[in-house]
Amino acid sequence: MRDTMTVFISTPMSGLTENDIRKNILHAKRWCESVFDAENKITFFDSLSVNTDVEDIESAMNLDAYYLGRDICAIAKSNAIVFTDKQWWKYRGCSIEHMVADMYQIPIYFM
């Protein structure tokens, strides 16, 4: 029987095109598949794939904070978090995601 592992992919978004972000996420997925146990099925969460309620977005006073909160919910459902940028601390969202994972003892990996 295969176990399922859930991984949140943290990648910078500021200053990148959606295409660049998608490339980073795809690269991270391939990295995870090569590093984590091949017997495990891996489910991924990332900032582009987490579902968003249109009504919630319309009522959000700060969209960046809204999206970060949504990502933190996804991190809470994950077995691990993978950072795509070695300089994650330069990005607000990545820094907060790292702090949450560290404080709540969610395993952290760097590509």
XYZ file of C-alpha atoms in Angstrom:
111
model
C 0.000 0.000 0.000
C 1.332 3.411 -0.924
C 1.250 6.277 1.525
C 0.447 9.769 0.371
C 2.806 12.625 1.137
C 1.570 16.196 0.831
C 4.113 18.887 -0.021
C 3.642 22.660 -0.131
C 5.881 24.381 -2.685
C 6.978 27.858 -1.617
C 8.212 29.975 -4.485
C 8.733 33.714 -4.855
C 6.133 35.480 -6.962
C 7.196 39.114 -6.775
C 8.659 40.320 -10.046
C 8.048 37.004 -11.854
C 5.633 36.211 -14.644
C 3.030 33.518 -14.109
C 4.962 31.405 -16.628
C 8.181 31.743 -14.567
C 6.297 30.810 -11.402
C 4.801 27.741 -13.096
C 8.297 26.687 -14.265
C 9.607 26.979 -10.680
C 6.704 24.883 -9.393
C 7.187 22.213 -12.066
C 10.909 22.066 -11.288
C 10.096 21.664 -7.571
C 7.651 18.838 -8.287
C 10.293 16.978 -10.289
C 12.827 17.593 -7.507
C 10.430 16.184 -4.898
C 9.726 13.108 -6.983
C 13.455 12.418 -7.250
C 14.208 13.054 -3.556
C 11.267 11.623 -1.619
C 10.524 7.930 -1.288
C 9.343 6.520 -4.603
C 6.799 4.366 -2.731
C 4.931 7.481 -1.651
C 2.330 9.175 -3.807
C 2.962 12.918 -3.600
C 0.201 15.509 -3.574
C 1.282 19.096 -4.117
C -0.006 22.449 -2.922
C 1.328 25.721 -4.285
C 0.142 29.308 -4.522
C -1.281 28.814 -8.007
C -3.182 25.598 -7.323
C -4.923 26.363 -4.020
C -8.628 26.996 -4.594
C -9.901 30.526 -4.138
C -13.444 31.623 -3.392
C -14.306 34.600 -5.612
C -16.502 36.127 -2.898
C -13.606 35.951 -0.433
C -11.298 37.745 -2.861
C -13.848 40.482 -3.469
C -14.192 41.106 0.275
C -10.443 41.015 1.011
C -9.024 44.338 2.169
C -5.469 43.233 1.324
C -5.053 40.644 -1.444
C -1.461 39.759 -0.549
C -2.518 38.968 3.032
C -5.519 37.013 1.738
C -3.365 34.824 -0.521
C -0.780 34.312 2.220
C -3.503 33.188 4.634
C -4.774 30.743 2.042
C -1.240 29.388 1.604
C -0.809 28.972 5.365
C -3.975 26.845 5.390
C -2.385 24.662 2.692
C 0.858 24.424 4.705
C -1.187 23.199 7.681
C -2.385 20.290 5.495
C 1.148 19.405 4.337
C 3.743 16.917 5.547
C 6.585 19.111 4.297
C 7.410 22.417 2.630
C 9.914 22.865 -0.199
C 11.482 26.235 -1.021
C 12.411 26.823 -4.652
C 14.672 29.809 -3.983
C 17.780 29.541 -1.817
C 17.280 33.203 -0.849
C 13.725 32.659 0.414
C 14.218 35.225 3.220
C 14.224 38.053 0.646
C 10.530 37.472 -0.080
C 7.770 38.374 2.405
C 5.530 35.415 1.635
C 8.347 32.860 1.641
C 9.705 34.280 4.918
C 6.344 33.954 6.644
C 5.763 30.475 5.195
C 9.188 29.442 6.515
C 8.419 30.883 9.951
C 5.103 29.003 10.119
C 6.695 25.712 9.070
C 9.553 26.173 11.534
C 7.329 27.137 14.466
C 4.930 24.253 13.843
C 7.688 21.714 13.135
C 6.725 21.003 9.535
C 9.802 19.588 7.786
C 11.527 22.157 5.581
C 13.504 21.366 2.431
C 15.512 23.553 0.089
C 16.144 22.732 -3.556
